[in-house]
PDB file of C-alpha atoms in Angstrom:
ATOM      1  CA  ASP A   1     -73.309 -50.121  43.588  1.00 66.00           C
ATOM      2  CA  THR A   2     -75.550 -49.508  40.572  1.00 71.00           C
ATOM      3  CA  GLU A   3     -73.043 -50.024  37.807  1.00 91.00           C
ATOM      4  CA  VAL A   4     -71.982 -52.565  35.271  1.00 96.00           C
ATOM      5  CA  THR A   5     -68.214 -52.405  34.831  1.00 96.00           C
ATOM      6  CA  GLN A   6     -66.566 -53.545  31.619  1.00 97.00           C
ATOM      7  CA  THR A   7     -62.872 -54.020  30.982  1.00 97.00           C
ATOM      8  CA  PRO A   8     -60.935 -53.202  28.950  1.00 97.00           C
ATOM      9  CA  LYS A   9     -62.447 -50.037  27.496  1.00 96.00           C
ATOM     10  CA  HIS A  10     -60.491 -50.431  24.276  1.00 97.00           C
ATOM     11  CA  LEU A  11     -58.932 -53.517  22.681  1.00 97.00           C
ATOM     12  CA  VAL A  12     -56.983 -53.973  19.479  1.00 97.00           C
ATOM     13  CA  MET A  13     -56.315 -57.557  18.485  1.00 95.00           C
ATOM     14  CA  GLY A  14     -54.972 -59.452  15.518  1.00 93.00           C
ATOM     15  CA  MET A  15     -56.953 -62.138  13.761  1.00 93.00           C
ATOM     16  CA  THR A  16     -54.866 -64.901  15.367  1.00 91.00           C
ATOM     17  CA  ASN A  17     -55.030 -63.539  18.903  1.00 92.00           C
ATOM     18  CA  LYS A  18     -57.027 -64.801  21.868  1.00 96.00           C
ATOM     19  CA  LYS A  19     -58.447 -62.190  24.200  1.00 97.00           C
ATOM     20  CA  SER A  20     -61.231 -61.870  26.753  1.00 98.00           C
ATOM     21  CA  LEU A  21     -63.721 -59.177  27.655  1.00 98.00           C
ATOM     22  CA  LYS A  22     -64.841 -58.895  31.246  1.00 98.00           C
ATOM     23  CA  CYS A  23     -68.081 -57.658  32.772  1.00 98.00           C
ATOM     24  CA  GLU A  24     -68.899 -57.284  36.455  1.00 98.00           C
ATOM     25  CA  GLN A  25     -71.973 -56.193  38.410  1.00 97.00           C
ATOM     26  CA  HIS A  26     -72.737 -56.177  42.116  1.00 93.00           C
ATOM     27  CA  MET A  27     -76.433 -55.312  42.013  1.00 94.00           C
ATOM     28  CA  GLY A  28     -77.560 -58.882  42.651  1.00 93.00           C
ATOM     29  CA  HIS A  29     -78.949 -59.112  39.119  1.00 94.00           C
ATOM     30  CA  ARG A  30     -79.504 -62.683  37.974  1.00 94.00           C
ATOM     31  CA  ALA A  31     -79.608 -62.075  34.222  1.00 94.00           C
ATOM     32  CA  MET A  32     -76.633 -60.863  32.203  1.00 96.00           C
ATOM     33  CA  TYR A  33     -76.314 -60.128  28.515  1.00 95.00           C
ATOM     34  CA  TRP A  34     -73.742 -59.555  25.793  1.00 97.00           C
ATOM     35  CA  TYR A  35     -74.611 -57.183  22.975  1.00 96.00           C
ATOM     36  CA  LYS A  36     -72.703 -56.134  19.867  1.00 97.00           C
ATOM     37  CA  GLN A  37     -73.194 -52.640  18.502  1.00 96.00           C
ATOM     38  CA  LYS A  38     -71.931 -51.400  15.152  1.00 96.00           C
ATOM     39  CA  ALA A  39     -71.608 -47.676  14.517  1.00 91.00           C
ATOM     40  CA  LYS A  40     -74.893 -45.793  14.196  1.00 87.00           C
ATOM     41  CA  LYS A  41     -76.916 -48.977  14.783  1.00 93.00           C
ATOM     42  CA  PRO A  42     -78.907 -50.314  17.726  1.00 95.00           C
ATOM     43  CA  PRO A  43     -77.380 -53.102  19.826  1.00 95.00           C
ATOM     44  CA  GLU A  44     -77.711 -56.710  18.677  1.00 95.00           C
ATOM     45  CA  LEU A  45     -78.225 -59.387  21.287  1.00 94.00           C
ATOM     46  CA  MET A  46     -75.555 -62.100  21.366  1.00 97.00           C
ATOM     47  CA  PHE A  47     -75.998 -64.109  24.568  1.00 96.00           C
ATOM     48  CA  VAL A  48     -78.214 -64.234  27.642  1.00 95.00           C
ATOM     49  CA  TYR A  49     -77.253 -65.817  30.942  1.00 96.00           C
ATOM     50  CA  SER A  50     -79.868 -66.456  33.574  1.00 94.00           C
ATOM     51  CA  TYR A  51     -78.815 -67.681  37.005  1.00 95.00           C
ATOM     52  CA  GLU A  52     -75.330 -68.369  35.610  1.00 95.00           C
ATOM     53  CA  LYS A  53     -76.619 -70.650  32.882  1.00 96.00           C
ATOM     54  CA  LEU A  54     -76.594 -69.863  29.184  1.00 95.00           C
ATOM     55  CA  SER A  55     -80.190 -69.160  28.306  1.00 92.00           C
ATOM     56  CA  ILE A  56     -80.008 -67.712  24.808  1.00 89.00           C
ATOM     57  CA  ASN A  57     -77.386 -67.873  22.057  1.00 91.00           C
ATOM     58  CA  GLU A  58     -78.468 -65.783  19.094  1.00 90.00           C
ATOM     59  CA  SER A  59     -76.637 -67.959  16.555  1.00 91.00           C
ATOM     60  CA  VAL A  60     -73.341 -66.303  17.359  1.00 96.00           C
ATOM     61  CA  PRO A  61     -70.232 -67.725  15.616  1.00 95.00           C
ATOM     62  CA  SER A  62     -68.129 -70.036  17.774  1.00 95.00           C
ATOM     63  CA  ARG A  63     -65.207 -67.627  17.684  1.00 96.00           C
ATOM     64  CA  PHE A  64     -67.155 -65.855  20.440  1.00 97.00           C
ATOM     65  CA  SER A  65     -67.360 -67.921  23.619  1.00 97.00           C
ATOM     66  CA  PRO A  66     -69.223 -66.644  26.684  1.00 98.00           C
ATOM     67  CA  GLU A  67     -68.587 -67.706  30.235  1.00 97.00           C
ATOM     68  CA  CYS A  68     -70.329 -66.915  33.516  1.00 97.00           C
ATOM     69  CA  PRO A  69     -68.024 -67.951  36.387  1.00 95.00           C
ATOM     70  CA  ASN A  70     -70.382 -66.620  39.077  1.00 93.00           C
ATOM     71  CA  SER A  71     -73.437 -64.445  39.494  1.00 91.00           C
ATOM     72  CA  SER A  72     -71.415 -61.220  39.330  1.00 96.00           C
ATOM     73  CA  LEU A  73     -69.094 -61.944  36.432  1.00 97.00           C
ATOM     74  CA  LEU A  74     -69.552 -62.443  32.727  1.00 98.00           C
ATOM     75  CA  ASN A  75     -66.727 -63.013  30.272  1.00 98.00           C
ATOM     76  CA  LEU A  76     -66.583 -63.093  26.501  1.00 98.00           C
ATOM     77  CA  HIS A  77     -63.651 -65.045  25.082  1.00 98.00           C
ATOM     78  CA  LEU A  78     -62.522 -64.063  21.616  1.00 97.00           C
ATOM     79  CA  HIS A  79     -60.504 -66.184  19.207  1.00 95.00           C
ATOM     80  CA  ALA A  80     -59.715 -65.920  15.504  1.00 94.00           C
ATOM     81  CA  LEU A  81     -61.890 -62.887  14.972  1.00 95.00           C
ATOM     82  CA  GLN A  82     -62.429 -61.173  11.657  1.00 96.00           C
ATOM     83  CA  PRO A  83     -62.156 -57.436  10.904  1.00 96.00           C
ATOM     84  CA  GLU A  84     -65.949 -57.291  10.561  1.00 96.00           C
ATOM     85  CA  ASP A  85     -66.182 -58.230  14.246  1.00 97.00           C
ATOM     86  CA  SER A  86     -64.863 -54.789  15.117  1.00 97.00           C
ATOM     87  CA  ALA A  87     -67.608 -53.108  17.153  1.00 97.00           C
ATOM     88  CA  LEU A  88     -68.636 -51.864  20.574  1.00 97.00           C
ATOM     89  CA  TYR A  89     -69.359 -54.836  22.836  1.00 97.00           C
ATOM     90  CA  LEU A  90     -71.826 -54.046  25.571  1.00 96.00           C
ATOM     91  CA  CYS A  91     -72.607 -55.996  28.686  1.00 97.00           C
ATOM     92  CA  ALA A  92     -75.925 -55.521  30.449  1.00 95.00           C
ATOM     93  CA  SER A  93     -77.695 -56.930  33.455  1.00 94.00           C
ATOM     94  CA  SER A  94     -81.247 -57.051  34.741  1.00 92.00           C
ATOM     95  CA  GLN A  95     -82.899 -58.180  37.932  1.00 90.00           C
ATOM     96  CA  GLU A  96     -84.294 -61.249  36.220  1.00 86.00           C
ATOM     97  CA  GLU A  97     -84.687 -62.445  32.661  1.00 84.00           C
ATOM     98  CA  GLY A  98     -88.053 -61.109  31.654  1.00 78.00           C
ATOM     99  CA  ARG A  99     -90.078 -58.441  29.919  1.00 71.00           C
ATOM    100  CA  ASP A 100     -90.545 -55.795  32.528  1.00 73.00           C
ATOM    101  CA  TYR A 101     -87.020 -55.337  33.793  1.00 78.00           C
ATOM    102  CA  GLY A 102     -84.968 -52.492  32.446  1.00 81.00           C
ATOM    103  CA  TYR A 103     -81.382 -53.252  31.644  1.00 89.00           C
ATOM    104  CA  THR A 104     -78.329 -51.624  33.173  1.00 92.00           C
ATOM    105  CA  PHE A 105     -75.600 -51.317  30.549  1.00 93.00           C
ATOM    106  CA  GLY A 106     -71.884 -51.020  30.933  1.00 95.00           C
ATOM    107  CA  SER A 107     -69.858 -48.461  28.989  1.00 94.00           C
ATOM    108  CA  GLY A 108     -68.681 -51.101  26.580  1.00 95.00           C
ATOM    109  CA  THR A 109     -65.429 -52.367  25.115  1.00 97.00           C
ATOM    110  CA  ARG A 110     -64.440 -50.826  21.787  1.00 96.00           C
ATOM    111  CA  LEU A 111     -62.914 -53.749  19.862  1.00 97.00           C
ATOM    112  CA  THR A 112     -60.807 -53.314  16.752  1.00 97.00           C
ATOM    113  CA  VAL A 113     -59.685 -56.421  14.855  1.00 97.00           C
ATOM    114  CA  VAL A 114     -56.697 -55.862  12.581  1.00 95.00           C
TER     115      VAL A 114
ATOM    116  CA  ALA B   1     -93.915 -60.093  16.573  1.00 78.00           C
ATOM    117  CA  GLN B   2     -92.858 -56.889  18.215  1.00 85.00           C
ATOM    118  CA  SER B   3     -91.307 -54.016  16.288  1.00 91.00           C
ATOM    119  CA  VAL B   4     -90.348 -50.395  16.869  1.00 96.00           C
ATOM    120  CA  THR B   5     -90.228 -47.482  14.459  1.00 97.00           C
ATOM    121  CA  GLN B   6     -88.489 -44.238  15.317  1.00 97.00           C
ATOM    122  CA  LEU B   7     -89.448 -41.419  13.008  1.00 95.00           C
ATOM    123  CA  GLY B   8     -86.459 -39.339  12.012  1.00 93.00           C
ATOM    124  CA  SER B   9     -82.878 -40.552  12.153  1.00 95.00           C
ATOM    125  CA  HIS B  10     -81.848 -36.998  13.079  1.00 97.00           C
ATOM    126  CA  VAL B  11     -83.765 -34.355  15.011  1.00 98.00           C
ATOM    127  CA  SER B  12     -82.363 -30.854  15.406  1.00 98.00           C
ATOM    128  CA  VAL B  13     -83.710 -28.368  17.959  1.00 98.00           C
ATOM    129  CA  SER B  14     -82.489 -25.093  19.377  1.00 98.00           C
ATOM    130  CA  GLU B  15     -81.293 -24.891  22.944  1.00 97.00           C
ATOM    131  CA  GLY B  16     -84.301 -24.128  25.159  1.00 97.00           C
ATOM    132  CA  ALA B  17     -86.810 -25.488  22.650  1.00 98.00           C
ATOM    133  CA  LEU B  18     -89.133 -28.442  23.066  1.00 98.00           C
ATOM    134  CA  VAL B  19     -87.676 -31.866  22.328  1.00 98.00           C
ATOM    135  CA  LEU B  20     -89.985 -34.419  20.710  1.00 98.00           C
ATOM    136  CA  LEU B  21     -88.650 -37.805  19.645  1.00 98.00           C
ATOM    137  CA  ARG B  22     -91.183 -40.124  18.086  1.00 98.00           C
ATOM    138  CA  CYS B  23     -91.571 -43.841  18.683  1.00 98.00           C
ATOM    139  CA  ASN B  24     -94.281 -46.158  17.397  1.00 97.00           C
ATOM    140  CA  TYR B  25     -94.464 -49.793  18.287  1.00 95.00           C
ATOM    141  CA  SER B  26     -96.159 -52.964  17.214  1.00 92.00           C
ATOM    142  CA  SER B  27     -96.816 -55.633  19.785  1.00 85.00           C
ATOM    143  CA  SER B  28     -99.035 -58.703  19.993  1.00 80.00           C
ATOM    144  CA  VAL B  29     -99.109 -58.486  23.794  1.00 80.00           C
ATOM    145  CA  PRO B  30     -99.403 -55.521  26.174  1.00 82.00           C
ATOM    146  CA  PRO B  31     -96.096 -53.782  25.559  1.00 87.00           C
ATOM    147  CA  TYR B  32     -93.317 -52.932  27.929  1.00 91.00           C
ATOM    148  CA  LEU B  33     -91.557 -49.915  26.442  1.00 93.00           C
ATOM    149  CA  PHE B  34     -88.231 -48.275  27.122  1.00 94.00           C
ATOM    150  CA  TRP B  35     -86.242 -45.224  26.116  1.00 97.00           C
ATOM    151  CA  TYR B  36     -82.450 -45.363  26.317  1.00 96.00           C
ATOM    152  CA  VAL B  37     -79.878 -42.650  25.667  1.00 96.00           C
ATOM    153  CA  GLN B  38     -76.357 -43.197  24.375  1.00 95.00           C
ATOM    154  CA  TYR B  39     -73.741 -40.468  24.591  1.00 93.00           C
ATOM    155  CA  PRO B  40     -70.747 -40.674  22.241  1.00 88.00           C
ATOM    156  CA  ASN B  41     -68.410 -43.570  23.050  1.00 83.00           C
ATOM    157  CA  GLN B  42     -70.561 -44.670  25.970  1.00 87.00           C
ATOM    158  CA  GLY B  43     -72.973 -47.435  26.840  1.00 89.00           C
ATOM    159  CA  LEU B  44     -76.730 -47.044  26.998  1.00 92.00           C
ATOM    160  CA  GLN B  45     -78.513 -45.431  29.918  1.00 93.00           C
ATOM    161  CA  LEU B  46     -82.144 -46.103  30.780  1.00 92.00           C
ATOM    162  CA  LEU B  47     -84.145 -42.884  30.587  1.00 95.00           C
ATOM    163  CA  LEU B  48     -87.552 -44.283  31.461  1.00 94.00           C
ATOM    164  CA  LYS B  49     -89.806 -47.287  31.065  1.00 92.00           C
ATOM    165  CA  TYR B  50     -93.495 -48.077  30.725  1.00 92.00           C
ATOM    166  CA  THR B  51     -94.662 -51.347  32.272  1.00 86.00           C
ATOM    167  CA  SER B  52     -98.467 -50.972  32.289  1.00 79.00           C
ATOM    168  CA  ALA B  53     -98.789 -48.554  35.197  1.00 78.00           C
ATOM    169  CA  ALA B  54     -99.273 -44.803  34.653  1.00 87.00           C
ATOM    170  CA  THR B  55     -99.424 -43.821  30.989  1.00 91.00           C
ATOM    171  CA  LEU B  56     -97.323 -40.694  31.571  1.00 95.00           C
ATOM    172  CA  VAL B  57     -93.871 -41.796  32.618  1.00 95.00           C
ATOM    173  CA  LYS B  58     -91.278 -39.444  34.036  1.00 96.00           C
ATOM    174  CA  GLY B  59     -87.630 -40.237  33.616  1.00 95.00           C
ATOM    175  CA  ILE B  60     -84.235 -38.835  34.338  1.00 95.00           C
ATOM    176  CA  ASN B  61     -82.819 -35.541  33.076  1.00 94.00           C
ATOM    177  CA  GLY B  62     -86.279 -33.961  32.713  1.00 97.00           C
ATOM    178  CA  PHE B  63     -87.534 -36.357  30.051  1.00 98.00           C
ATOM    179  CA  GLU B  64     -90.964 -37.907  30.008  1.00 97.00           C
ATOM    180  CA  ALA B  65     -92.966 -40.115  27.664  1.00 98.00           C
ATOM    181  CA  GLU B  66     -96.636 -40.812  27.203  1.00 96.00           C
ATOM    182  CA  PHE B  67     -97.992 -44.226  26.301  1.00 95.00           C
ATOM    183  CA  LYS B  68    -100.912 -43.953  23.879  1.00 95.00           C
ATOM    184  CA  LYS B  69    -102.410 -47.321  23.120  1.00 92.00           C
ATOM    185  CA  SER B  70    -104.804 -46.009  20.474  1.00 93.00           C
ATOM    186  CA  GLU B  71    -101.904 -44.515  18.540  1.00 94.00           C
ATOM    187  CA  THR B  72     -99.404 -47.294  19.429  1.00 95.00           C
ATOM    188  CA  SER B  73     -96.992 -44.545  20.344  1.00 96.00           C
ATOM    189  CA  PHE B  74     -94.514 -43.807  23.109  1.00 97.00           C
ATOM    190  CA  HIS B  75     -93.046 -40.417  22.206  1.00 98.00           C
ATOM    191  CA  LEU B  76     -90.270 -38.881  24.296  1.00 98.00           C
ATOM    192  CA  THR B  77     -90.445 -35.203  25.250  1.00 98.00           C
ATOM    193  CA  LYS B  78     -88.516 -32.615  27.192  1.00 98.00           C
ATOM    194  CA  PRO B  79     -89.820 -29.056  27.616  1.00 97.00           C
ATOM    195  CA  SER B  80     -86.477 -27.284  27.210  1.00 98.00           C
ATOM    196  CA  ALA B  81     -83.469 -28.724  25.420  1.00 98.00           C
ATOM    197  CA  HIS B  82     -80.006 -28.388  26.868  1.00 97.00           C
ATOM    198  CA  MET B  83     -76.709 -28.748  25.047  1.00 97.00           C
ATOM    199  CA  SER B  84     -75.941 -31.801  27.198  1.00 96.00           C
ATOM    200  CA  ASP B  85     -78.969 -33.603  25.710  1.00 97.00           C
ATOM    201  CA  ALA B  86     -77.134 -34.120  22.422  1.00 97.00           C
ATOM    202  CA  ALA B  87     -76.941 -37.899  22.040  1.00 97.00           C
ATOM    203  CA  GLU B  88     -78.448 -40.926  20.311  1.00 97.00           C
ATOM    204  CA  TYR B  89     -81.843 -42.003  21.637  1.00 98.00           C
ATOM    205  CA  PHE B  90     -83.238 -45.509  21.255  1.00 97.00           C
ATOM    206  CA  CYS B  91     -86.796 -46.651  21.814  1.00 97.00           C
ATOM    207  CA  ALA B  92     -87.297 -50.351  22.558  1.00 94.00           C
ATOM    208  CA  VAL B  93     -90.076 -52.829  23.263  1.00 92.00           C
ATOM    209  CA  SER B  94     -89.531 -55.879  25.417  1.00 88.00           C
ATOM    210  CA  ASP B  95     -89.932 -59.294  23.797  1.00 82.00           C
ATOM    211  CA  TYR B  96     -89.600 -61.454  26.925  1.00 75.00           C
ATOM    212  CA  TYR B  97     -85.875 -62.145  26.958  1.00 75.00           C
ATOM    213  CA  GLN B  98     -84.659 -59.356  24.746  1.00 82.00           C
ATOM    214  CA  LEU B  99     -85.341 -55.819  23.678  1.00 89.00           C
ATOM    215  CA  ILE B 100     -86.492 -55.055  20.158  1.00 91.00           C
ATOM    216  CA  TRP B 101     -84.834 -51.777  19.256  1.00 95.00           C
ATOM    217  CA  GLY B 102     -85.736 -48.901  17.041  1.00 97.00           C
ATOM    218  CA  ALA B 103     -83.070 -47.623  14.652  1.00 97.00           C
ATOM    219  CA  GLY B 104     -82.285 -44.680  16.902  1.00 97.00           C
ATOM    220  CA  THR B 105     -82.640 -40.917  16.624  1.00 98.00           C
ATOM    221  CA  LYS B 106     -79.687 -38.596  16.879  1.00 97.00           C
ATOM    222  CA  LEU B 107     -80.661 -35.452  18.771  1.00 98.00           C
ATOM    223  CA  ILE B 108     -78.733 -32.358  17.706  1.00 98.00           C
ATOM    224  CA  ILE B 109     -78.916 -29.214  19.818  1.00 97.00           C
ATOM    225  CA  LYS B 110     -78.263 -25.879  18.114  1.00 97.00           C
ATOM    226  CA  PRO B 111     -76.878 -23.065  20.262  1.00 94.00           C
TER     227      PRO B 111
END
């Protein structure tokens, strides 16, 4: 299995809703990442988990809450989002956290906040 | 600090023609460099990476890139463009725990 699987593929939520994005990989990768990508822009790093522990938080607002229940799963809990949070949310994994490992990306969740 | 510049937000080539997408980097340490491709409404797929081994790197789908330290470049090429190559291409340099991305180049293939 060489994939990163993200669910759901599309999500529409109101500003008062609570929802979660899910990411799963079975490649034995020990680093997992959440990225946000706006249209026609490169991805922006949000969070890094290494060995199931939060390693990096790129000053992301608290309305985004990551969780890593085990080495294969990564969740992103969403609460009280704003319309400007609408974007493609990408999960990625790599063998380890470090410079020389390429990332494997999922197909993303297209989030629309109304 | 590391940075990446991709020359040309859009590149248009005819089907069968040479593809050349330009990437220049700035890095205070020996760079690890990557090219990713993103098809519409999809995630990013690793095309190839340079991690200080051979300077000519071959990737998937017939793409290759050459690392030139003297020019601080890592340009992506493909000898013959195919309609299926139409996508957004991102060059990136690794900054330990994250990738520093270029702005991307949209490759347009003319029939």
